PDB file of C-alpha atoms in Angstrom:
ATOM      1  CA  MET C  24       0.000   0.000   0.000  1.00 59.00           C
ATOM      2  CA  LYS C  25       2.697   2.504   0.913  1.00 65.00           C
ATOM      3  CA  ASP C  26       4.197   2.376  -2.571  1.00 67.00           C
ATOM      4  CA  SER C  27       0.901   3.392  -4.193  1.00 80.00           C
ATOM      5  CA  ALA C  28      -0.630   5.542  -1.438  1.00 91.00           C
ATOM      6  CA  LYS C  29      -1.694   9.042  -2.429  1.00 96.00           C
ATOM      7  CA  ILE C  30      -0.852  11.766   0.093  1.00 97.00           C
ATOM      8  CA  CYS C  31      -2.051  15.359   0.326  1.00 97.00           C
ATOM      9  CA  ALA C  32      -1.819  18.092   2.937  1.00 97.00           C
ATOM     10  CA  GLY C  33      -4.312  20.588   4.303  1.00 97.00           C
ATOM     11  CA  ILE C  34      -3.663  23.798   6.235  1.00 96.00           C
ATOM     12  CA  VAL C  35      -6.401  25.512   8.242  1.00 96.00           C
ATOM     13  CA  LEU C  36      -6.094  29.295   7.957  1.00 96.00           C
ATOM     14  CA  TYR C  37      -7.367  32.116  10.145  1.00 95.00           C
ATOM     15  CA  ASN C  38      -5.733  35.527   9.738  1.00 95.00           C
ATOM     16  CA  PRO C  39      -2.329  34.002   8.967  1.00 94.00           C
ATOM     17  CA  GLU C  40       0.960  35.895   8.859  1.00 92.00           C
ATOM     18  CA  LEU C  41       1.508  35.804   5.100  1.00 94.00           C
ATOM     19  CA  GLU C  42       5.288  35.534   4.934  1.00 91.00           C
ATOM     20  CA  LEU C  43       5.321  32.630   7.381  1.00 88.00           C
ATOM     21  CA  LEU C  44       2.453  30.932   5.560  1.00 92.00           C
ATOM     22  CA  GLN C  45       4.335  31.057   2.250  1.00 92.00           C
ATOM     23  CA  LYS C  46       7.396  29.618   3.954  1.00 89.00           C
ATOM     24  CA  ASN C  47       5.368  26.745   5.372  1.00 89.00           C
ATOM     25  CA  VAL C  48       3.641  26.011   2.064  1.00 93.00           C
ATOM     26  CA  ASN C  49       7.005  25.971   0.279  1.00 91.00           C
ATOM     27  CA  ALA C  50       8.327  23.543   2.896  1.00 89.00           C
ATOM     28  CA  LEU C  51       5.371  21.225   2.281  1.00 92.00           C
ATOM     29  CA  LEU C  52       5.815  21.397  -1.495  1.00 93.00           C
ATOM     30  CA  GLU C  53       9.298  19.952  -1.040  1.00 92.00           C
ATOM     31  CA  GLN C  54       7.799  16.873   0.634  1.00 93.00           C
ATOM     32  CA  PRO C  55       6.728  13.827  -1.422  1.00 92.00           C
ATOM     33  CA  MET C  56       3.015  14.650  -1.728  1.00 91.00           C
ATOM     34  CA  GLU C  57       0.742  15.648  -4.569  1.00 91.00           C
ATOM     35  CA  GLN C  58      -1.576  18.398  -3.360  1.00 96.00           C
ATOM     36  CA  ILE C  59      -1.963  21.097  -0.694  1.00 97.00           C
ATOM     37  CA  TYR C  60      -5.366  22.480   0.305  1.00 98.00           C
ATOM     38  CA  LEU C  61      -5.587  25.822   2.071  1.00 98.00           C
ATOM     39  CA  TYR C  62      -8.902  26.019   3.945  1.00 98.00           C
ATOM     40  CA  ASP C  63      -9.612  29.563   5.094  1.00 97.00           C
ATOM     41  CA  ASN C  64     -11.965  30.166   8.033  1.00 96.00           C
ATOM     42  CA  ASN C  65     -12.946  33.631   6.777  1.00 95.00           C
ATOM     43  CA  SER C  66      -9.662  35.438   7.385  1.00 96.00           C
ATOM     44  CA  GLN C  67      -9.598  39.226   7.289  1.00 96.00           C
ATOM     45  CA  ASN C  68      -6.708  39.019   4.822  1.00 96.00           C
ATOM     46  CA  ALA C  69      -8.443  36.421   2.619  1.00 96.00           C
ATOM     47  CA  ALA C  70      -8.122  38.524  -0.552  1.00 96.00           C
ATOM     48  CA  GLU C  71      -4.364  38.772  -0.069  1.00 97.00           C
ATOM     49  CA  ILE C  72      -4.069  35.021   0.527  1.00 97.00           C
ATOM     50  CA  ALA C  73      -6.072  34.246  -2.613  1.00 96.00           C
ATOM     51  CA  GLU C  74      -3.913  36.619  -4.673  1.00 97.00           C
ATOM     52  CA  ILE C  75      -0.661  35.091  -3.412  1.00 96.00           C
ATOM     53  CA  PHE C  76      -1.603  31.499  -4.180  1.00 97.00           C
ATOM     54  CA  LYS C  77      -3.766  31.891  -7.285  1.00 94.00           C
ATOM     55  CA  ASN C  78      -1.049  30.653  -9.667  1.00 93.00           C
ATOM     56  CA  TRP C  79       0.745  28.161  -7.428  1.00 95.00           C
ATOM     57  CA  ASP C  80       0.922  24.645  -8.804  1.00 93.00           C
ATOM     58  CA  ASN C  81      -0.628  21.935  -6.638  1.00 95.00           C
ATOM     59  CA  VAL C  82      -2.041  24.462  -4.147  1.00 97.00           C
ATOM     60  CA  GLU C  83      -5.821  24.960  -3.901  1.00 97.00           C
ATOM     61  CA  TYR C  84      -7.245  27.845  -1.894  1.00 97.00           C
ATOM     62  CA  ILE C  85     -10.716  27.283  -0.406  1.00 97.00           C
ATOM     63  CA  ARG C  86     -12.496  30.068   1.448  1.00 96.00           C
ATOM     64  CA  ASN C  87     -15.353  29.602   3.913  1.00 96.00           C
ATOM     65  CA  ASN C  88     -17.617  32.607   4.396  1.00 93.00           C
ATOM     66  CA  GLU C  89     -17.641  32.173   8.170  1.00 95.00           C
ATOM     67  CA  ASN C  90     -15.340  30.912  10.879  1.00 95.00           C
ATOM     68  CA  ALA C  91     -16.974  27.567  11.580  1.00 94.00           C
ATOM     69  CA  GLY C  92     -14.132  26.364  13.793  1.00 95.00           C
ATOM     70  CA  ILE C  93     -11.103  24.123  13.469  1.00 96.00           C
ATOM     71  CA  ALA C  94     -13.076  20.853  13.604  1.00 97.00           C
ATOM     72  CA  HIS C  95     -15.312  21.869  10.687  1.00 97.00           C
ATOM     73  CA  ALA C  96     -12.275  22.936   8.675  1.00 97.00           C
ATOM     74  CA  LEU C  97     -10.521  19.631   9.337  1.00 98.00           C
ATOM     75  CA  ASN C  98     -13.589  17.697   8.205  1.00 98.00           C
ATOM     76  CA  GLN C  99     -13.679  19.743   5.022  1.00 98.00           C
ATOM     77  CA  LEU C 100     -10.026  18.913   4.347  1.00 98.00           C
ATOM     78  CA  ILE C 101     -10.695  15.209   4.886  1.00 98.00           C
ATOM     79  CA  ASP C 102     -13.688  15.426   2.512  1.00 98.00           C
ATOM     80  CA  TYR C 103     -11.632  17.147  -0.188  1.00 98.00           C
ATOM     81  CA  ALA C 104      -8.922  14.514   0.212  1.00 98.00           C
ATOM     82  CA  TYR C 105     -11.489  11.716  -0.104  1.00 98.00           C
ATOM     83  CA  LYS C 106     -13.232  13.206  -3.158  1.00 98.00           C
ATOM     84  CA  ASP C 107      -9.893  13.676  -4.913  1.00 97.00           C
ATOM     85  CA  GLY C 108      -8.805  10.107  -4.233  1.00 97.00           C
ATOM     86  CA  TYR C 109      -6.191  10.633  -1.519  1.00 97.00           C
ATOM     87  CA  ASP C 110      -5.516   7.903   1.030  1.00 97.00           C
ATOM     88  CA  TRP C 111      -3.770  10.114   3.585  1.00 98.00           C
ATOM     89  CA  CYS C 112      -4.102  13.781   4.520  1.00 98.00           C
ATOM     90  CA  LEU C 113      -1.501  15.690   6.506  1.00 98.00           C
ATOM     91  CA  THR C 114      -3.280  18.313   8.623  1.00 97.00           C
ATOM     92  CA  MET C 115      -1.237  21.404   9.474  1.00 94.00           C
ATOM     93  CA  ASP C 116      -1.532  24.592  11.512  1.00 90.00           C
ATOM     94  CA  GLN C 117      -0.667  27.793   9.667  1.00 87.00           C
ATOM     95  CA  ASP C 118       2.230  28.664  11.998  1.00 80.00           C
ATOM     96  CA  SER C 119       3.889  25.279  12.556  1.00 83.00           C
ATOM     97  CA  VAL C 120       7.015  24.141  10.731  1.00 82.00           C
ATOM     98  CA  CYS C 121       7.548  20.484   9.871  1.00 87.00           C
ATOM     99  CA  ALA C 122      10.903  18.752   9.474  1.00 91.00           C
ATOM    100  CA  PRO C 123      12.147  18.279   5.883  1.00 92.00           C
ATOM    101  CA  ASN C 124      12.031  14.487   6.238  1.00 94.00           C
ATOM    102  CA  MET C 125       8.541  14.242   7.715  1.00 96.00           C
ATOM    103  CA  ILE C 126       6.583  12.586   4.906  1.00 96.00           C
ATOM    104  CA  THR C 127       9.557  10.433   3.911  1.00 96.00           C
ATOM    105  CA  GLU C 128       9.642   9.046   7.450  1.00 97.00           C
ATOM    106  CA  TYR C 129       5.862   8.685   7.656  1.00 97.00           C
ATOM    107  CA  ILE C 130       5.732   6.674   4.444  1.00 97.00           C
ATOM    108  CA  LYS C 131       7.727   3.901   6.112  1.00 96.00           C
ATOM    109  CA  TYR C 132       4.775   3.189   8.416  1.00 97.00           C
ATOM    110  CA  LEU C 133       1.729   3.470   6.158  1.00 97.00           C
ATOM    111  CA  ASP C 134       1.359  -0.320   6.335  1.00 95.00           C
ATOM    112  CA  TYR C 135       1.561  -0.404  10.137  1.00 96.00           C
ATOM    113  CA  PRO C 136      -1.330  -2.621  11.343  1.00 96.00           C
ATOM    114  CA  LYS C 137      -4.598  -0.767  12.032  1.00 97.00           C
ATOM    115  CA  VAL C 138      -2.960   2.658  11.949  1.00 98.00           C
ATOM    116  CA  GLY C 139      -5.376   5.588  11.920  1.00 98.00           C
ATOM    117  CA  LEU C 140      -3.081   8.524  12.682  1.00 98.00           C
ATOM    118  CA  ILE C 141       0.670   9.133  12.393  1.00 98.00           C
ATOM    119  CA  CYS C 142       2.257  12.043  14.239  1.00 97.00           C
ATOM    120  CA  PRO C 143       5.764  13.449  14.847  1.00 96.00           C
ATOM    121  CA  PHE C 144       7.686  14.374  17.967  1.00 94.00           C
ATOM    122  CA  VAL C 145       6.629  17.933  18.838  1.00 90.00           C
ATOM    123  CA  LEU C 146       9.107  20.636  19.841  1.00 86.00           C
ATOM    124  CA  ASN C 147       6.725  22.966  21.631  1.00 74.00           C
ATOM    125  CA  ASN C 148       7.518  26.608  22.437  1.00 57.00           C
ATOM    126  CA  GLY C 149      11.224  26.011  22.989  1.00 61.00           C
ATOM    127  CA  LYS C 150      10.675  23.593  25.879  1.00 67.00           C
ATOM    128  CA  LEU C 151      13.057  21.223  24.118  1.00 73.00           C
ATOM    129  CA  SER C 152      15.679  22.246  21.578  1.00 76.00           C
ATOM    130  CA  LEU C 153      16.346  20.350  18.374  1.00 75.00           C
ATOM    131  CA  GLY C 154      19.723  19.277  19.755  1.00 80.00           C
ATOM    132  CA  GLU C 155      18.161  18.031  22.996  1.00 80.00           C
ATOM    133  CA  PHE C 156      15.542  16.121  20.996  1.00 78.00           C
ATOM    134  CA  LYS C 157      18.208  14.362  18.923  1.00 80.00           C
ATOM    135  CA  ASN C 158      20.052  13.395  22.105  1.00 80.00           C
ATOM    136  CA  LEU C 159      17.011  11.604  23.538  1.00 84.00           C
ATOM    137  CA  HIS C 160      17.821   8.483  21.469  1.00 84.00           C
ATOM    138  CA  LEU C 161      14.183   7.421  21.266  1.00 90.00           C
ATOM    139  CA  ASP C 162      12.898   4.308  19.551  1.00 94.00           C
ATOM    140  CA  ASP C 163      11.979   4.948  15.917  1.00 96.00           C
ATOM    141  CA  ILE C 164       8.265   4.804  16.727  1.00 97.00           C
ATOM    142  CA  THR C 165       6.040   4.942  19.792  1.00 97.00           C
ATOM    143  CA  GLU C 166       2.463   3.703  19.969  1.00 98.00           C
ATOM    144  CA  ILE C 167       0.383   6.484  21.529  1.00 97.00           C
ATOM    145  CA  LYS C 168      -1.876   5.317  24.348  1.00 96.00           C
ATOM    146  CA  ASP C 169      -2.791   8.653  25.955  1.00 96.00           C
ATOM    147  CA  PRO C 170      -5.059  10.554  23.533  1.00 97.00           C
ATOM    148  CA  ILE C 171      -3.621  13.945  24.498  1.00 95.00           C
ATOM    149  CA  ASP C 172      -0.180  12.947  23.155  1.00 95.00           C
ATOM    150  CA  CYS C 173      -1.025  13.492  19.472  1.00 96.00           C
ATOM    151  CA  ILE C 174      -1.983  16.875  18.024  1.00 95.00           C
ATOM    152  CA  THR C 175      -3.633  17.633  14.694  1.00 95.00           C
ATOM    153  CA  SER C 176      -0.767  19.748  13.371  1.00 94.00           C
ATOM    154  CA  ALA C 177       1.544  17.545  11.269  1.00 95.00           C
ATOM    155  CA  CYS C 178      -0.738  14.563  11.885  1.00 97.00           C
ATOM    156  CA  LEU C 179      -1.128  12.226   8.907  1.00 98.00           C
ATOM    157  CA  ASN C 180      -4.769  11.143   8.804  1.00 98.00           C
ATOM    158  CA  ASN C 181      -5.850   7.832   7.329  1.00 98.00           C
ATOM    159  CA  VAL C 182      -8.741   9.304   5.320  1.00 98.00           C
ATOM    160  CA  LYS C 183     -10.771   6.089   5.277  1.00 98.00           C
ATOM    161  CA  VAL C 184     -10.433   5.555   9.030  1.00 98.00           C
ATOM    162  CA  VAL C 185     -11.259   9.156   9.993  1.00 98.00           C
ATOM    163  CA  ARG C 186     -14.396   9.094   7.857  1.00 98.00           C
ATOM    164  CA  GLU C 187     -15.374   5.688   9.226  1.00 98.00           C
ATOM    165  CA  ILE C 188     -15.287   6.859  12.861  1.00 98.00           C
ATOM    166  CA  GLY C 189     -17.323   9.987  12.162  1.00 97.00           C
ATOM    167  CA  GLY C 190     -14.631  12.579  11.647  1.00 98.00           C
ATOM    168  CA  TYR C 191     -13.870  15.536  13.880  1.00 98.00           C
ATOM    169  CA  THR C 192     -16.518  16.720  16.364  1.00 98.00           C
ATOM    170  CA  GLU C 193     -17.586  20.087  14.988  1.00 97.00           C
ATOM    171  CA  LYS C 194     -19.515  21.306  18.035  1.00 97.00           C
ATOM    172  CA  LEU C 195     -16.199  21.549  19.921  1.00 97.00           C
ATOM    173  CA  PHE C 196     -15.166  24.390  17.559  1.00 95.00           C
ATOM    174  CA  ILE C 197     -11.608  24.688  18.954  1.00 93.00           C
ATOM    175  CA  ASP C 198      -9.533  23.115  21.773  1.00 94.00           C
ATOM    176  CA  PHE C 199      -9.427  19.393  22.546  1.00 97.00           C
ATOM    177  CA  VAL C 200     -10.522  18.687  18.958  1.00 98.00           C
ATOM    178  CA  ASP C 201      -7.375  16.593  18.537  1.00 96.00           C
ATOM    179  CA  THR C 202      -7.861  14.752  21.844  1.00 98.00           C
ATOM    180  CA  ASP C 203     -11.439  13.971  20.813  1.00 98.00           C
ATOM    181  CA  ILE C 204     -10.469  12.429  17.449  1.00 98.00           C
ATOM    182  CA  ASN C 205      -7.673  10.490  19.154  1.00 98.00           C
ATOM    183  CA  CYS C 206     -10.186   9.049  21.612  1.00 98.00           C
ATOM    184  CA  LYS C 207     -12.383   7.988  18.694  1.00 98.00           C
ATOM    185  CA  VAL C 208      -9.464   6.340  16.915  1.00 98.00           C
ATOM    186  CA  LEU C 209      -8.354   4.378  19.983  1.00 98.00           C
ATOM    187  CA  GLU C 210     -11.911   3.516  21.038  1.00 97.00           C
ATOM    188  CA  ASN C 211     -12.505   1.983  17.601  1.00 98.00           C
ATOM    189  CA  ASN C 212      -9.394  -0.220  17.980  1.00 97.00           C
ATOM    190  CA  TYR C 213      -7.233   1.720  15.549  1.00 98.00           C
ATOM    191  CA  LYS C 214      -3.731   2.845  16.435  1.00 98.00           C
ATOM    192  CA  ILE C 215      -1.873   6.126  16.691  1.00 98.00           C
ATOM    193  CA  ILE C 216       1.875   6.018  16.185  1.00 98.00           C
ATOM    194  CA  ARG C 217       4.441   8.727  16.797  1.00 98.00           C
ATOM    195  CA  VAL C 218       7.427   8.662  14.475  1.00 98.00           C
ATOM    196  CA  ASN C 219      10.386   9.813  16.540  1.00 96.00           C
ATOM    197  CA  THR C 220      12.728  10.183  13.562  1.00 96.00           C
ATOM    198  CA  THR C 221      10.986  13.395  12.533  1.00 95.00           C
ATOM    199  CA  TYR C 222       9.623  16.450  14.306  1.00 93.00           C
ATOM    200  CA  LEU C 223       7.376  19.494  14.282  1.00 91.00           C
ATOM    201  CA  VAL C 224       8.303  22.935  15.591  1.00 85.00           C
ATOM    202  CA  GLN C 225       5.137  24.379  17.104  1.00 73.00           C
ATOM    203  CA  GLN C 226       4.162  27.646  18.725  1.00 62.00           C
ATOM    204  CA  MET C 227       1.166  27.503  21.096  1.00 56.00           C
ATOM    205  CA  GLY C 228      -0.234  30.773  22.365  1.00 54.00           C
ATOM    206  CA  ASN C 229       2.032  33.720  23.158  1.00 63.00           C
ATOM    207  CA  ALA C 230       4.463  31.699  25.226  1.00 66.00           C
ATOM    208  CA  HIS C 231       6.870  33.148  27.759  1.00 65.00           C
ATOM    209  CA  LYS C 232       9.556  31.624  29.968  1.00 74.00           C
ATOM    210  CA  VAL C 233       9.039  31.093  33.690  1.00 73.00           C
ATOM    211  CA  PRO C 234      12.493  31.609  35.288  1.00 72.00           C
ATOM    212  CA  PHE C 235      11.696  29.674  38.481  1.00 66.00           C
ATOM    213  CA  PHE C 236      10.788  26.460  36.640  1.00 68.00           C
ATOM    214  CA  GLU C 237      13.613  27.002  34.150  1.00 71.00           C
ATOM    215  CA  PHE C 238      16.028  27.058  37.120  1.00 68.00           C
ATOM    216  CA  LEU C 239      14.492  23.918  38.637  1.00 70.00           C
ATOM    217  CA  GLN C 240      14.770  22.104  35.302  1.00 74.00           C
ATOM    218  CA  LYS C 241      18.459  22.969  35.002  1.00 76.00           C
ATOM    219  CA  VAL C 242      19.177  21.828  38.561  1.00 79.00           C
ATOM    220  CA  THR C 243      17.052  18.678  38.704  1.00 84.00           C
ATOM    221  CA  LYS C 244      16.920  17.693  34.995  1.00 75.00           C
ATOM    222  CA  LYS C 245      13.318  16.634  35.668  1.00 78.00           C
ATOM    223  CA  ASP C 246      11.026  16.472  32.644  1.00 70.00           C
ATOM    224  CA  VAL C 247       8.098  17.934  34.592  1.00 73.00           C
ATOM    225  CA  PHE C 248       9.962  21.230  35.025  1.00 68.00           C
ATOM    226  CA  ARG C 249      10.933  21.248  31.337  1.00 65.00           C
ATOM    227  CA  ARG C 250       7.215  21.235  30.529  1.00 70.00           C
ATOM    228  CA  MET C 251       6.527  24.015  33.024  1.00 75.00           C
ATOM    229  CA  LYS C 252       9.421  26.334  32.181  1.00 73.00           C
ATOM    230  CA  VAL C 253       7.549  27.849  29.219  1.00 72.00           C
ATOM    231  CA  ALA C 254       3.948  28.945  29.761  1.00 74.00           C
ATOM    232  CA  ASN C 255       1.488  29.043  26.868  1.00 79.00           C
ATOM    233  CA  VAL C 256      -0.510  32.271  27.203  1.00 86.00           C
ATOM    234  CA  TYR C 257      -4.064  31.900  25.894  1.00 91.00           C
ATOM    235  CA  THR C 258      -6.940  34.342  25.634  1.00 94.00           C
ATOM    236  CA  ASP C 259      -9.841  34.084  28.067  1.00 97.00           C
ATOM    237  CA  GLN C 260     -11.950  32.813  25.180  1.00 97.00           C
ATOM    238  CA  ARG C 261      -9.519  29.935  24.608  1.00 95.00           C
ATOM    239  CA  LEU C 262      -9.639  29.111  28.328  1.00 97.00           C
ATOM    240  CA  TYR C 263     -13.442  28.990  28.021  1.00 98.00           C
ATOM    241  CA  TYR C 264     -13.256  26.432  25.204  1.00 98.00           C
ATOM    242  CA  SER C 265     -10.549  24.497  27.034  1.00 97.00           C
ATOM    243  CA  ALA C 266     -12.728  24.114  30.143  1.00 98.00           C
ATOM    244  CA  ARG C 267     -15.868  23.302  28.175  1.00 98.00           C
ATOM    245  CA  ASN C 268     -14.327  20.814  25.793  1.00 98.00           C
ATOM    246  CA  SER C 269     -12.110  19.020  28.301  1.00 98.00           C
ATOM    247  CA  ARG C 270     -15.272  18.279  30.291  1.00 98.00           C
ATOM    248  CA  TYR C 271     -16.935  17.014  27.109  1.00 98.00           C
ATOM    249  CA  VAL C 272     -14.034  14.666  26.381  1.00 98.00           C
ATOM    250  CA  ARG C 273     -13.817  13.164  29.876  1.00 97.00           C
ATOM    251  CA  ASN C 274     -17.586  12.626  30.020  1.00 97.00           C
ATOM    252  CA  THR C 275     -17.791  11.151  26.515  1.00 97.00           C
ATOM    253  CA  TYR C 276     -14.900   8.673  26.467  1.00 97.00           C
ATOM    254  CA  LYS C 277     -13.922   6.072  29.029  1.00 95.00           C
ATOM    255  CA  ASP C 278     -10.204   6.229  28.243  1.00 94.00           C
ATOM    256  CA  HIS C 279      -9.683   9.972  27.879  1.00 96.00           C
ATOM    257  CA  GLY C 280      -6.298  10.055  29.638  1.00 92.00           C
ATOM    258  CA  LYS C 281      -5.225  11.554  32.958  1.00 91.00           C
ATOM    259  CA  ARG C 282      -4.437  14.990  31.526  1.00 93.00           C
ATOM    260  CA  THR C 283      -8.085  15.716  30.757  1.00 95.00           C
ATOM    261  CA  GLY C 284      -9.234  14.738  34.261  1.00 95.00           C
ATOM    262  CA  VAL C 285     -10.717  17.222  36.732  1.00 96.00           C
ATOM    263  CA  ALA C 286      -7.678  17.259  39.033  1.00 96.00           C
ATOM    264  CA  PHE C 287      -5.187  17.832  36.242  1.00 95.00           C
ATOM    265  CA  MET C 288      -7.241  20.563  34.567  1.00 97.00           C
ATOM    266  CA  PHE C 289      -7.716  22.377  37.881  1.00 97.00           C
ATOM    267  CA  ALA C 290      -3.961  22.233  38.536  1.00 95.00           C
ATOM    268  CA  TYR C 291      -3.366  23.407  34.940  1.00 94.00           C
ATOM    269  CA  TYR C 292      -5.495  26.511  35.439  1.00 97.00           C
ATOM    270  CA  CYS C 293      -3.889  27.194  38.829  1.00 96.00           C
ATOM    271  CA  TYR C 294      -0.512  27.095  37.070  1.00 92.00           C
ATOM    272  CA  PHE C 295      -1.787  29.708  34.605  1.00 92.00           C
ATOM    273  CA  THR C 296      -2.979  31.838  37.536  1.00 94.00           C
ATOM    274  CA  LEU C 297       0.557  31.839  38.918  1.00 92.00           C
ATOM    275  CA  VAL C 298       2.571  32.386  35.736  1.00 91.00           C
ATOM    276  CA  TYR C 299       0.410  34.483  33.416  1.00 92.00           C
ATOM    277  CA  PRO C 300       1.441  38.128  32.855  1.00 89.00           C
ATOM    278  CA  MET C 301       0.352  40.426  35.657  1.00 91.00           C
ATOM    279  CA  SER C 302      -1.690  42.437  33.155  1.00 93.00           C
ATOM    280  CA  ARG C 303      -4.163  39.557  32.905  1.00 94.00           C
ATOM    281  CA  SER C 304      -7.240  39.715  35.120  1.00 97.00           C
ATOM    282  CA  ARG C 305      -7.398  36.499  37.157  1.00 97.00           C
ATOM    283  CA  ILE C 306     -11.087  37.174  37.825  1.00 98.00           C
ATOM    284  CA  LYS C 307     -11.858  37.268  34.093  1.00 98.00           C
ATOM    285  CA  MET C 308      -9.707  34.164  33.520  1.00 97.00           C
ATOM    286  CA  TRP C 309     -11.552  32.105  36.126  1.00 98.00           C
ATOM    287  CA  SER C 310     -14.933  33.489  35.051  1.00 98.00           C
ATOM    288  CA  SER C 311     -14.239  32.175  31.548  1.00 98.00           C
ATOM    289  CA  ILE C 312     -13.091  28.802  32.885  1.00 98.00           C
ATOM    290  CA  ILE C 313     -16.159  28.404  35.124  1.00 98.00           C
ATOM    291  CA  ARG C 314     -18.513  29.511  32.345  1.00 98.00           C
ATOM    292  CA  GLY C 315     -16.929  27.010  29.957  1.00 98.00           C
ATOM    293  CA  HIS C 316     -17.309  24.229  32.514  1.00 97.00           C
ATOM    294  CA  ARG C 317     -20.997  25.056  32.904  1.00 98.00           C
ATOM    295  CA  ASP C 318     -21.654  25.484  29.168  1.00 97.00           C
ATOM    296  CA  TYR C 319     -20.603  21.880  28.548  1.00 96.00           C
ATOM    297  CA  LYS C 320     -24.274  21.058  29.023  1.00 95.00           C
ATOM    298  CA  LYS C 321     -25.105  23.059  25.883  1.00 95.00           C
ATOM    299  CA  ILE C 322     -23.096  20.772  23.581  1.00 95.00           C
ATOM    300  CA  ILE C 323     -23.985  17.305  24.894  1.00 88.00           C
TER     301      ILE C 323
END
């Protein structure tokens, strides 16, 4: 199958930085794939995006007239891939950069038994440098058991499998959309594998370093402090969706993983309370979190 498999890529757009977007599209065009879809969730700079890519070979720009959310956009990309005869679709964020060897490495595992999703090792917000990653000496692949350990950016979707299990849950709109699809994949006895011979450089939120945890990581070498030394700074609206959708995931799936549980999420938000910029209103933050937790009932 891997010798004849057709692979495409899809990038979800929302007010992208144009120079970075062109860089990322060029990087994807150098990978062994046939087509790139750009699905625009009604960006304010949509006319500029359309003008830039109107004459690019193997790049199709698709504009939605409203922002229907990341899950809807991902389903549209999977549908385009299916209609055009592609077996696999690489889903990408507009501001993430994939390694040059990503698809080449992924191709080695297209025949892996019952595989639904293939993802890379993620270098997130400078928490781990490329040099440190290479020195980890990981096994070539890891089977993902915790559904939070695979994100949609740089994830190679088995188009047939994703359609079979019902696709992405559109009522989630944004946040925990990837955890939700991962739960579906694992619940339906398909597998998620992480290919550790390739990587993704990802920026989440407006991250900033936390000197105290950076110091503890240097002294103790503990992985927990490496994760905490850079804080992802989200808007209150994102915290709302995080609280709402994490509750949806843990109440919908039996094996949702520990990092979507009540205790972990509460500790997560307490961490934000401690490390977020002082300009942020903690009252507004927690109001959004509590409102999201309550509004879960509106999407069940």
